Coordinates of C-alpha atoms in Angstrom, one line a residue:
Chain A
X86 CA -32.2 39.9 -15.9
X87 CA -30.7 36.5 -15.4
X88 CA -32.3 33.6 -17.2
X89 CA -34.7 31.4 -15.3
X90 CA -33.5 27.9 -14.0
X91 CA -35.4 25.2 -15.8
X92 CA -39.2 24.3 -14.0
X93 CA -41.6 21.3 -14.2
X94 CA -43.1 20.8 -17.9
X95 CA -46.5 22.6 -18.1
X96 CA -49.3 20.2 -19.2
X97 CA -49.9 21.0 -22.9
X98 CA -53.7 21.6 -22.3
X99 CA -52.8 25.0 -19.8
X100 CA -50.4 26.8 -22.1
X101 CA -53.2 28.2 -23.8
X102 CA -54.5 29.2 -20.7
X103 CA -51.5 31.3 -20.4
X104 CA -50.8 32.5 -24.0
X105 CA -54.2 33.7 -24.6
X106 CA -53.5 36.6 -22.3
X107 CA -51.0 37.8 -24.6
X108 CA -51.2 40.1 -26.7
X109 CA -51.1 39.9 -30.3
X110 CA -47.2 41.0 -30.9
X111 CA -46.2 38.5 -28.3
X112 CA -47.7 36.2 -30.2
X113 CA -46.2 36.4 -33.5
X114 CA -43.1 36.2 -31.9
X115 CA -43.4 33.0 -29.8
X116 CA -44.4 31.4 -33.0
X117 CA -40.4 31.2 -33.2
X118 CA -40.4 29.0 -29.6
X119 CA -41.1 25.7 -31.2
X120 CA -42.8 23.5 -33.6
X121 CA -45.3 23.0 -31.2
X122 CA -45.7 26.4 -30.0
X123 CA -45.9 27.1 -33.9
X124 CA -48.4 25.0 -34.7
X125 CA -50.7 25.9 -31.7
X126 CA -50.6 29.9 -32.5
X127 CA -51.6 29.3 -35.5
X128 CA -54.2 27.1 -34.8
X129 CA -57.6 28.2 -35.9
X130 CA -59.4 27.0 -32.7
X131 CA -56.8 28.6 -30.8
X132 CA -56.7 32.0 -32.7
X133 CA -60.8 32.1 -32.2
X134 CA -60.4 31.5 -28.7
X135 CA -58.1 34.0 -28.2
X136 CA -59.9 36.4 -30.6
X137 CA -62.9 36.4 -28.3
X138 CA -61.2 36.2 -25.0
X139 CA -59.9 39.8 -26.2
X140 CA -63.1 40.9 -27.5
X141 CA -62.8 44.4 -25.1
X142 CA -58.9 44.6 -26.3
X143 CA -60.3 47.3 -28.8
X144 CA -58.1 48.6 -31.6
X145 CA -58.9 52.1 -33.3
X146 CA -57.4 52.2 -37.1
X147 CA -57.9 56.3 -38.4
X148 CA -58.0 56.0 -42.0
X149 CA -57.2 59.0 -43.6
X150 CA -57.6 59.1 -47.4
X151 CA -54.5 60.1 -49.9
X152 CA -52.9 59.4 -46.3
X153 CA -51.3 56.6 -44.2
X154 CA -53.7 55.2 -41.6
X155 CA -52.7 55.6 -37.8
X156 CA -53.8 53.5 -35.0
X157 CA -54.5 53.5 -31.9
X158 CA -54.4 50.9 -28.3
X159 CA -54.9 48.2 -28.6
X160 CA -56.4 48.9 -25.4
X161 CA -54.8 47.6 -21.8
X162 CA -57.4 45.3 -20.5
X163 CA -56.1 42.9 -18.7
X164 CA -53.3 44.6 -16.2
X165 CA -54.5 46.3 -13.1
X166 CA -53.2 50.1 -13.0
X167 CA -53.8 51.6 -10.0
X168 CA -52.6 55.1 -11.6
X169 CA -55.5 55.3 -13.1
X170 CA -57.7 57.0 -11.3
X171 CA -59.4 59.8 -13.5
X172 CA -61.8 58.8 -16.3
X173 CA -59.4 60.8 -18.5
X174 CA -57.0 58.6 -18.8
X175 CA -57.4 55.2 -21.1
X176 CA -54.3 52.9 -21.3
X177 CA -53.0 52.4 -24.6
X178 CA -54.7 55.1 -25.9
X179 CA -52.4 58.0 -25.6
X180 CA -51.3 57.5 -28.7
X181 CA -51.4 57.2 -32.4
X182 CA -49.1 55.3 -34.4
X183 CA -48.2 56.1 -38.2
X184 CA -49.1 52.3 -39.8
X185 CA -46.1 52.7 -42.3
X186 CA -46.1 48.6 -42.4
X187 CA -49.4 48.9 -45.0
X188 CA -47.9 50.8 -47.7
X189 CA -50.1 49.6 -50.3
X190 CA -52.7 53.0 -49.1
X191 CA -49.7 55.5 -48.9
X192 CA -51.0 58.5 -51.3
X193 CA -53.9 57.3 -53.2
X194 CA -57.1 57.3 -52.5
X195 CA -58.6 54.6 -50.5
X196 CA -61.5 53.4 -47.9
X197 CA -62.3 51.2 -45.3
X198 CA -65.4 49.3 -46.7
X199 CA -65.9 47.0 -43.3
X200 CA -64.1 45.0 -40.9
X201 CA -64.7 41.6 -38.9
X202 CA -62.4 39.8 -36.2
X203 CA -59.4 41.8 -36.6
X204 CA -59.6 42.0 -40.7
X205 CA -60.0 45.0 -42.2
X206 CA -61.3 45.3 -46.0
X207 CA -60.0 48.5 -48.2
X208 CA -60.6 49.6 -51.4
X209 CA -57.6 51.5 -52.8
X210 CA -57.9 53.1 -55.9
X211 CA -54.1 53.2 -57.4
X212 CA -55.2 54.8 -60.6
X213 CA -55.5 51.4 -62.5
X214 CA -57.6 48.3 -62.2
X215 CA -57.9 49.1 -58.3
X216 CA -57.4 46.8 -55.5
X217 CA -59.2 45.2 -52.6
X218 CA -57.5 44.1 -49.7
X219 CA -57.7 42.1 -46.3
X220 CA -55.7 43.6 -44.3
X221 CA -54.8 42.5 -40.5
X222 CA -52.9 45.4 -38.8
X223 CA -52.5 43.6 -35.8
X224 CA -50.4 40.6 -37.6
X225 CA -49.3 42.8 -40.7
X226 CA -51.0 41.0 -42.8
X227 CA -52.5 41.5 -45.8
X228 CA -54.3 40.0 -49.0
X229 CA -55.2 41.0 -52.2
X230 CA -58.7 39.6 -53.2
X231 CA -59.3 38.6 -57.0
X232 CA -61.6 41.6 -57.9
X233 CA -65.1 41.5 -59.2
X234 CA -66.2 42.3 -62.5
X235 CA -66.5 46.2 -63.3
X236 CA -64.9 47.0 -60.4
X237 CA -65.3 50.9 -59.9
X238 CA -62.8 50.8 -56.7
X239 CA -63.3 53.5 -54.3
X240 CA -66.7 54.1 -55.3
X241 CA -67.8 50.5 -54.7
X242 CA -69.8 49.3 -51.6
X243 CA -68.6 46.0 -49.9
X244 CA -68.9 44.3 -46.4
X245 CA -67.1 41.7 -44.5
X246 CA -68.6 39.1 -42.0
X247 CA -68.2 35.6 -40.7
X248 CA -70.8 33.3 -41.4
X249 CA -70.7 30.8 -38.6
X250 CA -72.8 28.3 -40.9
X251 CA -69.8 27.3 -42.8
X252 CA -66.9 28.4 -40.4
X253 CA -65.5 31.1 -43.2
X254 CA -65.4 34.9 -44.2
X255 CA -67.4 36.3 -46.7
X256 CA -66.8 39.8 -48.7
X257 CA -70.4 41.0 -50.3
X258 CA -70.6 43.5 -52.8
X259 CA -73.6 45.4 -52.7
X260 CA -75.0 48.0 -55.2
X261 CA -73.5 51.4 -55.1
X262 CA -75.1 54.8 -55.0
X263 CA -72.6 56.7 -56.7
X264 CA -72.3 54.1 -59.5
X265 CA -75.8 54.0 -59.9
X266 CA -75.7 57.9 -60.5
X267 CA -72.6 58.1 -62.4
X268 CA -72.1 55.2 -64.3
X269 CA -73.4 54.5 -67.4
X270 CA -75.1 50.7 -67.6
X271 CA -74.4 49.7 -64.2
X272 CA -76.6 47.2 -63.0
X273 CA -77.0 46.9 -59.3
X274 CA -76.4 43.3 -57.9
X275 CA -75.1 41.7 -55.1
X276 CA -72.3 39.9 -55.0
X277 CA -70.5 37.4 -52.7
X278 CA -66.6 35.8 -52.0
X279 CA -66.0 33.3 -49.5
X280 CA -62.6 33.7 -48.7
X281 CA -62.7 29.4 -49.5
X282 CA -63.5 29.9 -52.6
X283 CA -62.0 32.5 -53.2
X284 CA -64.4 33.2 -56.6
X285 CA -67.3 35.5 -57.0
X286 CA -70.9 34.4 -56.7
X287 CA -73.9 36.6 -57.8
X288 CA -77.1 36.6 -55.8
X289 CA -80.3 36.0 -57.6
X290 CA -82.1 38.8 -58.5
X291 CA -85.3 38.3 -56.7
X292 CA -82.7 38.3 -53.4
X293 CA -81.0 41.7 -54.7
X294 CA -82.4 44.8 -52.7
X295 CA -84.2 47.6 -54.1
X296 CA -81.8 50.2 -52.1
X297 CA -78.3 51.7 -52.9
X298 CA -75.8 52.4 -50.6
X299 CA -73.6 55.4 -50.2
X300 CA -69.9 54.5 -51.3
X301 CA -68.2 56.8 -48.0
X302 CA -70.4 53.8 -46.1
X303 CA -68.5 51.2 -44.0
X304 CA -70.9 48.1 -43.5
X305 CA -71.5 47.0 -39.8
X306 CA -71.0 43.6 -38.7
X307 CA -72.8 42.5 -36.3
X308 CA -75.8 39.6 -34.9
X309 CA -74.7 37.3 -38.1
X310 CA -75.6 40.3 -40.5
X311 CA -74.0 43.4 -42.3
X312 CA -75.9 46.5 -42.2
X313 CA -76.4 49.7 -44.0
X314 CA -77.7 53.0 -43.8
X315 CA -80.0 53.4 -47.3
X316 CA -82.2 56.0 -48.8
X317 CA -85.8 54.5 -48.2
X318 CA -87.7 54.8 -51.9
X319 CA -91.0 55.7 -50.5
X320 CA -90.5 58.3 -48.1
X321 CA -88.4 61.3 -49.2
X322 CA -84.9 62.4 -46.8
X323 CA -85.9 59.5 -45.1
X324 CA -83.2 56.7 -44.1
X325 CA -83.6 52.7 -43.6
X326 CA -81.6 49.8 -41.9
X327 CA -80.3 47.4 -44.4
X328 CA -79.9 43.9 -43.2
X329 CA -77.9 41.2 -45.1
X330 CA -77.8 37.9 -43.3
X331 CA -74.6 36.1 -43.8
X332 CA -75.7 33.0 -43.8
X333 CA -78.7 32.9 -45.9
X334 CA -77.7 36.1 -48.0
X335 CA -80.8 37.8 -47.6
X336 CA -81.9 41.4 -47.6
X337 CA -84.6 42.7 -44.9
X338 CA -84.9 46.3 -43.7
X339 CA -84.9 46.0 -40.0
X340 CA -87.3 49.0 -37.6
X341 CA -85.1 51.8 -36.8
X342 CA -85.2 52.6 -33.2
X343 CA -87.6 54.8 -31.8
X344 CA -87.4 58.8 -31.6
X345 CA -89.9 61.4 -30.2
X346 CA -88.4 63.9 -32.7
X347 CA -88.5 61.5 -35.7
X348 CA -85.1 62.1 -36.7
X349 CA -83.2 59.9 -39.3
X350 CA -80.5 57.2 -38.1
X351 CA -77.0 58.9 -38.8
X352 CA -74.9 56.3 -37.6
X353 CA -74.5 52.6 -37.6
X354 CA -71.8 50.7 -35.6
X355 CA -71.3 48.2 -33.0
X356 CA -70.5 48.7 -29.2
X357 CA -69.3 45.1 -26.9
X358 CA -70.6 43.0 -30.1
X359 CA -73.7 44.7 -30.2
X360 CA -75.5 46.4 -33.3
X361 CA -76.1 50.6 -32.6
X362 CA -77.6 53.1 -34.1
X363 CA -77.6 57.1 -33.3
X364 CA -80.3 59.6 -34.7
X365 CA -78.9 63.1 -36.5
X366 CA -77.2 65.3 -33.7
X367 CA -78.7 68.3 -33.2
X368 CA -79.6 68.0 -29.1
X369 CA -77.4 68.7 -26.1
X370 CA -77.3 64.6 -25.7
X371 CA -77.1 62.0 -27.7
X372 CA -79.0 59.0 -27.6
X373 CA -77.4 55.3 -27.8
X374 CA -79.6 52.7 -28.7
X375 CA -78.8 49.0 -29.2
X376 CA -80.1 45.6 -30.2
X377 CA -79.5 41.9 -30.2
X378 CA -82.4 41.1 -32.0
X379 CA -83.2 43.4 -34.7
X380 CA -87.0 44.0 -33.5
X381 CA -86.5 45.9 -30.6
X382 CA -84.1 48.6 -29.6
X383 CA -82.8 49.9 -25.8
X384 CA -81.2 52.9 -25.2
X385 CA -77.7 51.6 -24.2
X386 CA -76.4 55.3 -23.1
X387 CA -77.3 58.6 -23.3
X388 CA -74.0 60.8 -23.6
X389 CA -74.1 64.5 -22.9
X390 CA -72.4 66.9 -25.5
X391 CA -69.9 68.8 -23.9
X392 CA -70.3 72.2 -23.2
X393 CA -68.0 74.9 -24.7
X394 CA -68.0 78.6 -25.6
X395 CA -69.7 77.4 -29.3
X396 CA -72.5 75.4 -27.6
X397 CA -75.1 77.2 -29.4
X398 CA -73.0 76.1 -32.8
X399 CA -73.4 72.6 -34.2
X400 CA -70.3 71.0 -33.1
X401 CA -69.4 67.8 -34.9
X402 CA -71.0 64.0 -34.2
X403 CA -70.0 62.2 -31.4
X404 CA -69.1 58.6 -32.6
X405 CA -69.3 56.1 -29.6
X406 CA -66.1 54.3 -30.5
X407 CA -65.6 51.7 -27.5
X408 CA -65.6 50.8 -24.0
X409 CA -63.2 51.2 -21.4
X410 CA -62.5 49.2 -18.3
X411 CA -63.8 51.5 -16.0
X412 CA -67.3 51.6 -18.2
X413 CA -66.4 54.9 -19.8
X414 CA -67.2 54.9 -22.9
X415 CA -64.4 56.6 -25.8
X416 CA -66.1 59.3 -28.0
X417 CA -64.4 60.4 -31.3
X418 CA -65.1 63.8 -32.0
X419 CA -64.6 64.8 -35.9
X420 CA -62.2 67.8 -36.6
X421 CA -61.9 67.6 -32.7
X422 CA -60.5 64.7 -31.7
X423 CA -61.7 62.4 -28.5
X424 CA -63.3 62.0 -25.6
X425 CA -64.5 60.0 -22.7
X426 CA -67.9 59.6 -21.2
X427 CA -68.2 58.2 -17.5
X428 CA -72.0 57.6 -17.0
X429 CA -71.5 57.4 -13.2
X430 CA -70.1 60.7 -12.9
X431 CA -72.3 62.2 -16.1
X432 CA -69.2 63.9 -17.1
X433 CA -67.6 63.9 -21.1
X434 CA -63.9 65.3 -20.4
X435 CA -61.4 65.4 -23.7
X436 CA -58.9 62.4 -24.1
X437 CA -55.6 63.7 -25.4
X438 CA -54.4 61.2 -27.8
X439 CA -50.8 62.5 -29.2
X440 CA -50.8 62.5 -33.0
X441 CA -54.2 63.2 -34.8
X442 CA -55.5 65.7 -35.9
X443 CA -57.8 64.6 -38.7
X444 CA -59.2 61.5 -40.0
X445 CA -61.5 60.8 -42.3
X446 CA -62.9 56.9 -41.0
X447 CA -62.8 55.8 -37.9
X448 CA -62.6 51.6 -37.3
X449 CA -62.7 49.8 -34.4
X450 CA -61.4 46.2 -34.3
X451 CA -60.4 43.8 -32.3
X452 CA -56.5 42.9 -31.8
X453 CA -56.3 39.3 -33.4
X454 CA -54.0 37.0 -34.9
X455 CA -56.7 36.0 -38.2
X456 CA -55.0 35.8 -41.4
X457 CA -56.3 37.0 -44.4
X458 CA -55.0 33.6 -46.1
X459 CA -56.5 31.1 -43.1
X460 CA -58.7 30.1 -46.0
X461 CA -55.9 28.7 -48.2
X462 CA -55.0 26.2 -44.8
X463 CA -56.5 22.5 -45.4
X464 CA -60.3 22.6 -44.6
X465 CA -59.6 20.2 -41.7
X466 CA -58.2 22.9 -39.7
X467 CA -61.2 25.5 -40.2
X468 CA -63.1 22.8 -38.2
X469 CA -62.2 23.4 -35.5
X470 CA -63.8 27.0 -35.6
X471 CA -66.0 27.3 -32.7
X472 CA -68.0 30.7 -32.5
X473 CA -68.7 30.9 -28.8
X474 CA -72.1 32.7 -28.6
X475 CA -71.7 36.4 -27.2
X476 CA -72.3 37.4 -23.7
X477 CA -71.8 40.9 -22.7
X478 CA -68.5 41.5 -20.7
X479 CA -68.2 42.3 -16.8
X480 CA -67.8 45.7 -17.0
X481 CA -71.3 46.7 -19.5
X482 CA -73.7 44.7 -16.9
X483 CA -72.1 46.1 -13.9
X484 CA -73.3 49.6 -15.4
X485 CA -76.3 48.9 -16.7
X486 CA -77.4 46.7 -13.6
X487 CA -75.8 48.7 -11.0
X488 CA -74.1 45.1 -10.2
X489 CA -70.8 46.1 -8.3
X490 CA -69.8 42.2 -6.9
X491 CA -67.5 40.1 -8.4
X492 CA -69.3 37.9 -11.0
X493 CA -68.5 34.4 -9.3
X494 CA -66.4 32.1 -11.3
X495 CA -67.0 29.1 -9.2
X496 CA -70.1 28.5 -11.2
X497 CA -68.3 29.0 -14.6
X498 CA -66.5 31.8 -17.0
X499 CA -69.4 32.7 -19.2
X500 CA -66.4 33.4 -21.3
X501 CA -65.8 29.6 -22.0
Chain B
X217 CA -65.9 21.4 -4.3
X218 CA -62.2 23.2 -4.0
X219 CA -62.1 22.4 -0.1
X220 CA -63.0 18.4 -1.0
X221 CA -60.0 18.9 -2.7
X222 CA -57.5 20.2 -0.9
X223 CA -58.8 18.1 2.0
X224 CA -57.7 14.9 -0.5
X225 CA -54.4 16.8 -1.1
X226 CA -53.4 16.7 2.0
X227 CA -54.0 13.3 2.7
X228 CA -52.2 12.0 -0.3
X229 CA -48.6 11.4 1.1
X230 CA -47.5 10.6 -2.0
X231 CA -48.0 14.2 -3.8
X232 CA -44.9 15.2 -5.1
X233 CA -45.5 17.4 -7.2
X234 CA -46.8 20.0 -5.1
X235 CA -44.2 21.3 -1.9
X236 CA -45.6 22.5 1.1
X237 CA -44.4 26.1 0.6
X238 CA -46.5 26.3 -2.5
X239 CA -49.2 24.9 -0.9
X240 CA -49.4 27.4 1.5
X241 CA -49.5 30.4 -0.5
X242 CA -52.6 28.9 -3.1
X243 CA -54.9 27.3 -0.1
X244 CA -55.4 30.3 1.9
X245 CA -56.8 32.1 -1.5
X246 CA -60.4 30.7 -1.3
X247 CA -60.8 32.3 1.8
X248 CA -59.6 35.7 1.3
X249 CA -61.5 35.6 -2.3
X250 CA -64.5 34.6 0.1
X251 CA -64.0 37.9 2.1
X252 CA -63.1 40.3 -0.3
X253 CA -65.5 39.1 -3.3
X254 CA -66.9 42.1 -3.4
X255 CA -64.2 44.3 -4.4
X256 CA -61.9 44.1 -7.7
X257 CA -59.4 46.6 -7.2
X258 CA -58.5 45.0 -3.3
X259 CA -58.4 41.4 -4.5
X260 CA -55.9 43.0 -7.3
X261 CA -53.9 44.8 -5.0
X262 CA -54.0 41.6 -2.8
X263 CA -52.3 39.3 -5.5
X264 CA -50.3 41.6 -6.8
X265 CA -48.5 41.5 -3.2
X266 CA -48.7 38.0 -2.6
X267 CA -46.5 37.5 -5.8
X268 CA -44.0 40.3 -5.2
X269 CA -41.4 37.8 -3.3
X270 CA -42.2 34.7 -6.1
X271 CA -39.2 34.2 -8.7
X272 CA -41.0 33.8 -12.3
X273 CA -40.3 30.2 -12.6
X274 CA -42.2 29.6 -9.0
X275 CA -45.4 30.9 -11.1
X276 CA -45.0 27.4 -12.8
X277 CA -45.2 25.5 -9.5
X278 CA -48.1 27.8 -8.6
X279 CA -50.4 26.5 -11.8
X280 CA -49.5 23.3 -11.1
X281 CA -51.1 23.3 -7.9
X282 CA -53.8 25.3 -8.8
X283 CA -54.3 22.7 -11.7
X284 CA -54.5 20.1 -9.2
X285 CA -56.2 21.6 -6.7
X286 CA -58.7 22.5 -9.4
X287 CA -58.8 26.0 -8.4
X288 CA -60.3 27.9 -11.1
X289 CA -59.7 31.4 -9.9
X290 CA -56.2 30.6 -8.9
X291 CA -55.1 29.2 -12.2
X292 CA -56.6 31.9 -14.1
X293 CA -54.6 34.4 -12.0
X294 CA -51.3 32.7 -12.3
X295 CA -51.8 32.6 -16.2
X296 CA -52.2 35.7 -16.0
X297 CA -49.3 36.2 -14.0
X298 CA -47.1 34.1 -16.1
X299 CA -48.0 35.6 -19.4
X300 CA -47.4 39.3 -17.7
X301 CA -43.9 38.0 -16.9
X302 CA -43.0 36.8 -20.5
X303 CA -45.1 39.2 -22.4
X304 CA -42.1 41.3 -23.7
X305 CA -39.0 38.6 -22.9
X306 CA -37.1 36.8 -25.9
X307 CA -38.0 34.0 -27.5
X308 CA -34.7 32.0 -25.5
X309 CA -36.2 33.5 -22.1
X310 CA -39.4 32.3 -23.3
X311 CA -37.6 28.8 -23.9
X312 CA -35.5 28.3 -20.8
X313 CA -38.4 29.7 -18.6
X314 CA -41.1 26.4 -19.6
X315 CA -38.1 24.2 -20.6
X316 CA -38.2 23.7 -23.9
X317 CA -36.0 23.6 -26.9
X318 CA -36.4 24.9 -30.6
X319 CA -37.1 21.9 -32.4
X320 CA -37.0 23.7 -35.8
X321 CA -35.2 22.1 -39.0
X322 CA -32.1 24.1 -39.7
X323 CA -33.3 27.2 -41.0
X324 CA -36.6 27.6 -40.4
X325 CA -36.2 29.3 -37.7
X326 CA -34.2 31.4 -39.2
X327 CA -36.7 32.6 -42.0
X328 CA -39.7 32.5 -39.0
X329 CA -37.9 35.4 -37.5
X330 CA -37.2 37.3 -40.5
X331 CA -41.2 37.0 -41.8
X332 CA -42.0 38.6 -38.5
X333 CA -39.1 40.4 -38.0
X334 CA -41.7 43.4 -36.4
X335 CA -42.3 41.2 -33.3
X336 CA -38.6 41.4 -32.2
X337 CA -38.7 45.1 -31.7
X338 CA -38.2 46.2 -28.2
X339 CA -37.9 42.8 -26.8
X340 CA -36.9 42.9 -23.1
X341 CA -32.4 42.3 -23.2
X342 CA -31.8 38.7 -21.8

């Protein structure tokens, strides 16, 4: 294609407007434009704003222990496809990519431990001291944090969030099942690094919770808070929320939702920004409940399991993993792979996505262009971090509400 | 609010920023927005059409007026458009298409695009 003739100068204020449609690759790239082109990709208050204007561009990173991770999407949001026209079909999903860029995991044993805003934290255990990482696929990125005394690695329990209080990252560590069981003289306490300080800070002990978590765990990061599935002490093979707020690191158990069966949470994870929670799977349907507030739970979906020639066998868990366009909502399926779920049609149909076939953790993040070293820029450029406050995207309230019209944008993008 | 403006537009003789046939392809939007509010997919399909016979650098001309007309749904489209057009193109087609030049010290350019060598892969050939 021939290069373009030159065209009137853009005023500087709209080419964010433009390059915040872009996706993430693109990005990195037109870093190389100029100086000023530089400095505004890497600009905190851009990178935010672009972070949550691609909130629904999910990512799904397959970790797969002793193995490299894959991923898959990000997700096509933003271009119309008229091809698509069965719920089978997800763009940018129709395949998984071998990430050979993060060869720090490659053969030994490792785990994703939580994720926020495109960051993912992993423990990888490389038969020596151990190391824990930030790690942004999207930007191939990655950091090694200083690690915390008596660091057991793999068998460790941490979680990362943002607290919006002080505009930066924290990593907590929180007490460990397994370590409590198997090692000798561990103490359980809770510990926190803001990725400013870069330094480890204990909790006090009257703020440390009376609950262990299992090490296999990845924390959930969502309304301001991590959370954790624990063992409750009083009630035997029963299971509690966990609640750490991030920005007064403290510990509450929050009400599980409500189920006629009284079945234990099995699952913790986050759907649109959202915190959800699933009871044990034993029914043809799984329920869906969310909540915004951590008092009271609604049931956001109710997904049917598919049926098959093993239906009266237990299959695996469905894991809601994100939402697409259309409102369909992607399923992973463990030792079976995915799924989609179109709650206008009531119909799960398999999604074929070329090059899985097992995983061991399943994370979905966001495509985004946060370093793991933003914290080592000048503390005047963090203030410009401005967390907008969450409103559920188009495409979830046109479900739930049955709203089908065009949200008007005369009277403002609730986006901005 | 939009049709104050474009009435103001037009009586402004001394606009030049914004030529007629430009003009004529953003005003009639509101309307047909107006009409077919209702439906996503047609109002896709509609734009998609309109900007079949517009060269990449008209897209410019088109945010301009958009900008002046402040025509919210316009401008968002046209970024859209724009960043569709240069999502996978070089970082020289990116350059020539907004008019800019690499104002990089000797060098640092160079090492830029070997850090993130990755984002150069299956760029679109000049």
């Amino acid at each position: 294609m021939e290069a373009p003739t030159p065209t009137p100068e853009l005023p500087e204020d709209i080419v964010p407007d433009i390059l915040k449609w872009l996706p993430v690759k693109s990005l990195v790239r037109f870093r190389c434009v100029s100086k000023s082109w530089h400095s505004l990709i890497t600009s905190s208050s851009f990178i935010h704003m672009h972070l949550h204007f691609n909130q629904s561009r999910s990512l799904i990173i397959l970790a797969r222990y002793c193995d490299t991770l894959l991923s898959i999407g990000p997700q096509q949001q933003h271009q119309p496809n008229f091809n698509i026209t069965t719920t089978t079909a997800v763009d940018g999903f129709q395949k998984a990519v071998e990430i050979d860029s993060f060869l720090l995991v490659r053969n030994l044993p490792y785990y994703v431990k939580g994720h926020c805003d495109g960051l993912i934290c992993v423990v990888v255990n490389d038969g020596r001291d151990g190391a824990l990482v930030l790690w942004n696929p999207s930007i191939r990125q990655y950091k090694r944090l200083p690690l915390p005394r008596n660091f057991h690695s793999t068998r460790e329990v941490f979680g990362l969030g943002f607290d919006s209080t002080i505009g930066d990252y924290k990593v907590v560590r929180a007490p460990s099942s397994y370590c409590q069981m198997k090692i000798k003289g561990y103490r359980p306490q809770v510990e926190v690094l803001t990725l400013g300080s870069n330094t480890w800070r204990k909790i006090p002990d009257e703020d440390t919770p009376p609950f262990c978590i299992e090490h296999f765990f990845q924390a959930t990061n969502a309304n301001g808070a991590l959370y954790w599935l624990v063992a409750a002490n009083d009630e035997p093979f029963r299971c509690e929320i966990l609640r750490f707020d991030l920005a007064n690191e403290k510990f509450k158990v929050v009400p599980s939702p409500p189920d006629t069966f009284r079945r234990n949470v099995s699952w913790l994870g986050t759907l649109e920004g959202s915190l959800c929670a699933i009871h044990t799977q034993r029914l043809s349907y799984v329920d869906v409940w969310t909540s915004k507030d951590d008092e009271t739970w609604t049931k956001l979906i109710t997904i049917p399991r598919m049926p098959g020639p093993e239906a009266s066998v237990r299959h695996s868990d469905y894991v809601p993993l994100c939402f697409t366009s259309n409102g369909a909502v992607v399923i992973g399926i463990k030792l079976e792979g995915f799924a989609t779920y179109h709650p206008i049609e009531n119909k799960v149909s398999k999604l074929a996505v070329q090059g899985v076939e097992h995983w061991l953790q399943e994370t979905v993040c966001a495509e985004s262009l946060v370093s793991p070293y933003a914290a080592d820029e000048p503390a005047a450029a963090r203030q410009h971090q401005i967390r907008s406050a969450h409103t559920a995207p188009r495409s979830l309230w046109q479900l739930i509400l049955g709203v089908g019209n065009y949200f008007s944008c005369s009277s403002g993008d609730p986006r901005q | 609010m939009k049709f104050c403006t474009v009435k103001q537009y037009f009586d402004d003789e001394n606009n030049n920023n914004v030529t007629n046939g430009i003009a004529t392809t953003v005003i009639p939007l509101p309307n047909k927005h107006l009409k077919i509010k209702a439906n996503n997919k047609e109002m896709e399909q509609y734009e998609q059409e309109l900007l079949r016979n517009v060269m990449p650098q008209e897209l410019t001309k088109l945010i301009l007026a958009a900008n002046y007309l402040n025509f919210k749904e316009a401008l968002d489209f046209f970024c859209r458009t724009v960043a569709n057009a240069i999502q996978n193109k070089s970082v020289d087609y990116v350059r020539k298409f907004f008019g800019l030049e690499s104002d990089f010290e000797p060098g640092e350019e160079e090492k830029l695009c070997k850090e993130f060598a990755w984002s150069f892969e299956g760029v679109d050939e000049d």
